[in-house]
C-alpha positions in Angstrom: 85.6 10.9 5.7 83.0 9.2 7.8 81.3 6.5 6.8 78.4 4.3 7.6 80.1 1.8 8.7 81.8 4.8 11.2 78.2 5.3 12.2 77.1 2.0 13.4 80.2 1.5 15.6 79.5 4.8 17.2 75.6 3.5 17.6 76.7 0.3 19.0 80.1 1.6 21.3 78.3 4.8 22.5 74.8 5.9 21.3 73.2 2.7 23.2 75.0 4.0 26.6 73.8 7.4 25.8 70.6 6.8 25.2 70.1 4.5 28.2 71.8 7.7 30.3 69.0 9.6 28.6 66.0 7.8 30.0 67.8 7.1 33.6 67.8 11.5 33.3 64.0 11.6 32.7 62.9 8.8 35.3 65.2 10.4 38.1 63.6 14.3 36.6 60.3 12.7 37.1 61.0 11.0 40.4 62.5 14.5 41.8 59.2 16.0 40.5 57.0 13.6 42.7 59.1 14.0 45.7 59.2 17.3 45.7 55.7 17.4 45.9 54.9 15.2 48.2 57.5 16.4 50.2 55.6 19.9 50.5 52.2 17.8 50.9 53.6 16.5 53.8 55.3 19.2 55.4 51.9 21.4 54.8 50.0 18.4 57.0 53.1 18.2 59.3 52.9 22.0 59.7 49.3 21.8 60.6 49.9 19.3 62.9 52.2 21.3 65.3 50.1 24.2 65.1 47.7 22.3 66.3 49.8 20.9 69.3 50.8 25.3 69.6 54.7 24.7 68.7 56.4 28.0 68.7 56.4 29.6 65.4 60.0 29.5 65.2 60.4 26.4 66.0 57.5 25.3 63.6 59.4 26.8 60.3 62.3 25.4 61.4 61.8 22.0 61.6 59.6 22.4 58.6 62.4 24.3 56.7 64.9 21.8 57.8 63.3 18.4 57.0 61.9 19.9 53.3 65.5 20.5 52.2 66.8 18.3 53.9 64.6 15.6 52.0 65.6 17.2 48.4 69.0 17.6 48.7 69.1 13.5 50.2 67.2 12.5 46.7 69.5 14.1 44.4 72.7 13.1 45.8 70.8 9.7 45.2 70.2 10.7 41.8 73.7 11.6 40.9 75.1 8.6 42.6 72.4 6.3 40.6 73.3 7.7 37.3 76.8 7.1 37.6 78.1 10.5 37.6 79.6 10.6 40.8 80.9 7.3 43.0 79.4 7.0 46.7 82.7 7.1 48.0 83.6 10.6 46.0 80.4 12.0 48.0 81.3 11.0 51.0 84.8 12.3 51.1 83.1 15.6 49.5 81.2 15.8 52.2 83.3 15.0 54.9 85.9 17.3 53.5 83.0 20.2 52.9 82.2 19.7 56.9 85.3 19.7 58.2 86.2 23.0 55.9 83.2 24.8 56.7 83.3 23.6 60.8 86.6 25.4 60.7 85.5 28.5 59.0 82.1 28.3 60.9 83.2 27.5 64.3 81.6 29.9 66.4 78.7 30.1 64.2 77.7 26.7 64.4 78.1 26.8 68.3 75.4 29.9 68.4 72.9 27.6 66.1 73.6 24.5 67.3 73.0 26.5 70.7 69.6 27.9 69.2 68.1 24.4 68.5 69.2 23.2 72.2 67.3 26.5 73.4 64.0 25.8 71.3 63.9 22.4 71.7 65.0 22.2 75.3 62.9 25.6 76.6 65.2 26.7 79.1 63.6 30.0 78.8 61.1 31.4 76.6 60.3 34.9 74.8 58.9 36.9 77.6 60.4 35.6 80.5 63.2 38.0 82.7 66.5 35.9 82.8 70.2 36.1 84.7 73.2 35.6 83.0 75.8 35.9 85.9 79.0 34.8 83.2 78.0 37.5 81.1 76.7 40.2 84.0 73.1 40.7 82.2 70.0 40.0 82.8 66.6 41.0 81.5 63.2 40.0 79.3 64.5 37.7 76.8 62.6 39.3 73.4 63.5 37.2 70.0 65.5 33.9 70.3 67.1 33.1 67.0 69.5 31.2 65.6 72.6 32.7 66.4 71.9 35.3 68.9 69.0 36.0 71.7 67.9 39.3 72.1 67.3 40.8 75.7 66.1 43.8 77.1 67.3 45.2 80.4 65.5 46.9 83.4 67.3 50.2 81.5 65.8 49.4 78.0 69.0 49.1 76.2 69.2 46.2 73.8 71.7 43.1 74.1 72.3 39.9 72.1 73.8 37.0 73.3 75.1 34.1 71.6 73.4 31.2 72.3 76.6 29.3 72.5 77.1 31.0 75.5 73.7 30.8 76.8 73.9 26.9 76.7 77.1 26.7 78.5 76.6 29.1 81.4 74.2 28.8 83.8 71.4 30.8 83.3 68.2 31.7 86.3 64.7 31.9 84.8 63.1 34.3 87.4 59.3 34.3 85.8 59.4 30.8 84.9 57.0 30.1 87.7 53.8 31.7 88.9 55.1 32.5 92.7 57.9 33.9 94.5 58.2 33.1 98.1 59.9 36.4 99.5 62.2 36.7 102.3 62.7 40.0 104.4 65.5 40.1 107.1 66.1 42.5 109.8 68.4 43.2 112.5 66.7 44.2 115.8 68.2 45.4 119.2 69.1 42.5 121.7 66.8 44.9 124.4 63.9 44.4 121.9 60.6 42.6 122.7 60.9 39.8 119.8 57.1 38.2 121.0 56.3 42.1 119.7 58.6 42.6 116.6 57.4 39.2 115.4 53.7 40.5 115.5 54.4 43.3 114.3 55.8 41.4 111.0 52.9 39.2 110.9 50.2 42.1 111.2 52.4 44.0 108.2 52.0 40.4 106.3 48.5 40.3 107.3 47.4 44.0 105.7 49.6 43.4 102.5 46.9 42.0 100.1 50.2 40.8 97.7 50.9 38.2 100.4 49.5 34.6 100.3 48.1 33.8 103.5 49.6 30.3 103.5 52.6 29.0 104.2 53.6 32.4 106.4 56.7 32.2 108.5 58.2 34.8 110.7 61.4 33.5 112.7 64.3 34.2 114.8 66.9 33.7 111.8 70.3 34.5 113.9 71.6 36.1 117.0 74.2 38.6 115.4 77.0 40.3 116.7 75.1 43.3 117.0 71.7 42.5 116.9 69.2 39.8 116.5 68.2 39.0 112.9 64.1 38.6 112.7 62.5 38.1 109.5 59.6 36.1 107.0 59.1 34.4 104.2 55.6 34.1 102.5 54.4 33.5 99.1 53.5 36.3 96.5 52.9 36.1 92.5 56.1 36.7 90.6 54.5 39.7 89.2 54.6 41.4 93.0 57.7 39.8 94.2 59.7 43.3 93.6 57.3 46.1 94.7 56.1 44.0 97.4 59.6 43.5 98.9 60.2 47.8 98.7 56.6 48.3 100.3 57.3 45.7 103.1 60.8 47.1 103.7 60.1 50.9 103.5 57.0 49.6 106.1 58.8 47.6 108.2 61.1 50.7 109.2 58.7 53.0 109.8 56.3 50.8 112.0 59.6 49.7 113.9 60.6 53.4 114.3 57.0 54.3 115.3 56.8 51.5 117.5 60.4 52.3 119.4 62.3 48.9 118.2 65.8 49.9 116.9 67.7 48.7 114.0 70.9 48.9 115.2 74.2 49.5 113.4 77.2 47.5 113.7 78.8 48.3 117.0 81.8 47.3 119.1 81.8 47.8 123.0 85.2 48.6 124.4 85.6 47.7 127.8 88.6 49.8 129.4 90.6 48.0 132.2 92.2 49.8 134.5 96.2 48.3 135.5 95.9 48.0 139.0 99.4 49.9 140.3 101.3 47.7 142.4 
């Protein structure tokens, strides 16, 4: 039967601890409260802030995202560690062990988004620009870049996504990441042609192209081939041009050369017959 006496002990062995427990609970409850909001205060100003430097938007909710939860989940391991409930060193060989677990399970995955932060953070390329992915034979306008995958289009329209594991561990070539192109056109002319005359003729075609920048022009003598001599320029055009301007100037450059008599020749071998003298 209990007694008073049973009471008191229980009081003095238990209910003190208990009630000590009790208050620990409601200061860290209250503290959580206070973080949490502040937390979100400061993640509204932070948000501001780098919209206000133009951060991408994905980017933006990312960090925001990142640093919010991360910032909760930091305070109530402190919580549980301050009220005795769990030992530091339990948590840290939970969380070791939950790491290496999910790394495991996770491998590839956490390659693609640890390869999607590298590719926001470190811009290599950018939604909108046309990029070439030699491992992976693609290229195209890049569309969405996400965690785990970017999205391209290709000159055909179909839709691919690429892991961005591989994205950060290939080369990649950003063709629109600047403003100009300089383009280069090659040709092989006869060795009977006029060259003072082919050149001009490139430089006039140069000269009535309004795509072509009129500085930093150069038409040359590039090689003297085995079956003809290699003429050809490079000049300056807006990435924009750099395609249709190279089919114009090519389709033009044939039909000026054929109109002005200077052949392109095809590769050709000479055989030269020699007679065995008969002795």
């Amino acid at each position: 039967m209990l007694t008073w006496t049973d009471v008191e002990n229980w009081i003095r062995n238990t209910g003190g601890a208990a009630f000590n427990f009790l208050i620990k609970l409601a200061i860290c409850i209250l503290v959580f409260v206070v973080i949490r909001k502040v937390s979100r205060r400061f993640c509204q100003w932070l948000r501001k802030k780098m919209e206000q430097f133009h951060v991408e938007a994905s980017l933006n909710s990312f960090v925001i995202s990142l640093l919010h939860y991360g910032i909760l989940i930091l305070t109530v391991i402190t919580m549980i560690v301050q009220l005795g409930i769990v030992s530091e060193a339990s948590i840290a060989a939970g969380i070791a062990s939950a790491g290496v677990a999910i790394s495991l399970a996770l491998k590839g995955g956490l390659s693609n988004f640890a390869g999607g932060i590298l590719i926001l953070f470190l811009k290599p390329f950018r939604a909108g620009d046309y990029i070439l992915v030699p491992a992976e034979n693609v290229e195209g306008t890049v569309r969405k870049i996400e965690m785990y995958y970017t999205t391209i289009t290709t000159m055909d329209n179909q839709v691919v996504k690429i892991p961005n594991a591989l994205l950060t561990d290939n080369t990649i070539t950003n063709v629109t990441s600047m403003d100009r192109r300089k383009l280069e056109i090659k040709v092989g002319v006869s060795y009977r042609t006029d060259l003072k005359k082919a050149k001009a003729l490139l430089t006039e075609l140069l000269e009535q192209d309004s795509r072509i920048e009129e500085k930093e022009r150069q038409v040359f003598v590039d090689s003297l081939g085995e079956s003809a001599v290699v003429i050809g320029f490079r000049a300056w055009v807006r990435t924009e041009d750099y395609w249709t301007a190279k089919w114009d100037l090519n389709q033009k450059i044939k039909e000026r050369f054929d109109l002005e008599g200077i052949e392109i020749p095809f590769n050709q071998l000479d055989v030269h017959i020699r007679k065995q003298e008969e002795q």
